[in-house]
Coordinates of C-alpha atoms in Angstrom, one line a residue:
M1 CA -4.7 21.4 6.8
P2 CA -3.3 18.0 5.7
V3 CA -5.0 15.7 3.3
V4 CA -3.4 12.3 3.1
R5 CA -4.1 10.1 0.2
V6 CA -3.7 6.3 0.8
E7 CA -3.5 4.1 -2.3
M8 CA -3.7 0.4 -1.7
W9 CA -5.2 -2.8 -3.1
Q10 CA -8.9 -3.0 -2.6
G11 CA -10.5 -5.5 -0.2
K12 CA -9.4 -4.1 3.2
S13 CA -12.1 -4.0 5.8
K14 CA -13.6 -0.8 7.2
E15 CA -12.1 -1.7 10.5
V16 CA -8.6 -1.8 9.0
K17 CA -9.2 1.5 7.2
D18 CA -10.5 3.1 10.4
N19 CA -7.4 2.0 12.3
I20 CA -5.0 3.3 9.6
A21 CA -6.8 6.6 9.4
K22 CA -6.7 6.9 13.2
D23 CA -2.9 6.2 13.3
I24 CA -2.2 8.6 10.4
T25 CA -4.3 11.3 12.1
E26 CA -2.4 10.8 15.4
V27 CA 1.0 11.3 13.6
F28 CA -0.1 14.6 12.1
V29 CA -1.7 15.8 15.4
K30 CA 1.5 15.0 17.3
N31 CA 3.9 16.5 14.7
L32 CA 1.9 19.6 13.6
G33 CA -0.1 20.3 16.7
C34 CA -3.3 20.5 14.7
P35 CA -6.6 19.3 15.9
P36 CA -7.7 15.8 14.6
E37 CA -10.6 17.4 12.7
A38 CA -8.0 19.2 10.5
V39 CA -6.7 15.9 9.1
T40 CA -8.4 14.2 6.2
V41 CA -7.5 10.7 5.0
V42 CA -8.7 9.6 1.5
Y43 CA -8.6 6.0 0.4
D44 CA -8.0 5.2 -3.2
D45 CA -8.6 1.4 -3.5
R46 CA -7.6 -0.3 -6.7
P47 CA -7.7 -3.9 -7.8
K48 CA -4.4 -5.7 -8.1
T49 CA -5.0 -5.8 -11.9
D50 CA -4.5 -2.0 -12.0
W51 CA -1.1 -2.1 -10.3
Y52 CA 2.1 -2.9 -12.2
T53 CA 5.7 -3.3 -11.1
G54 CA 8.5 -4.1 -13.5
G55 CA 5.8 -4.4 -16.2
K56 CA 4.0 -7.2 -14.4
S57 CA 0.5 -7.0 -13.0
H58 CA 0.3 -7.4 -9.2
D59 CA -2.4 -10.0 -9.6
K60 CA 0.3 -12.2 -11.1
L61 CA 3.1 -11.1 -8.7
Y62 CA 1.0 -11.3 -5.5
V63 CA -1.4 -14.2 -6.0
D64 CA -1.8 -15.2 -2.4
K65 CA -1.8 -11.8 -0.8

């Protein structure tokens, strides 16, 4: 059934990822009526240096975050 791809900056803890995956799964179970085992969450962690907005690298835009 659903596969959800989450792209975000690298560095989030396993606990944070576990919580996000649990919440995403619950939304799909609630709205689709599918079993939790049918929902797959895939993380694609990238360094800020690989993200750009307005031609500027996020390591420059978001130094303290």
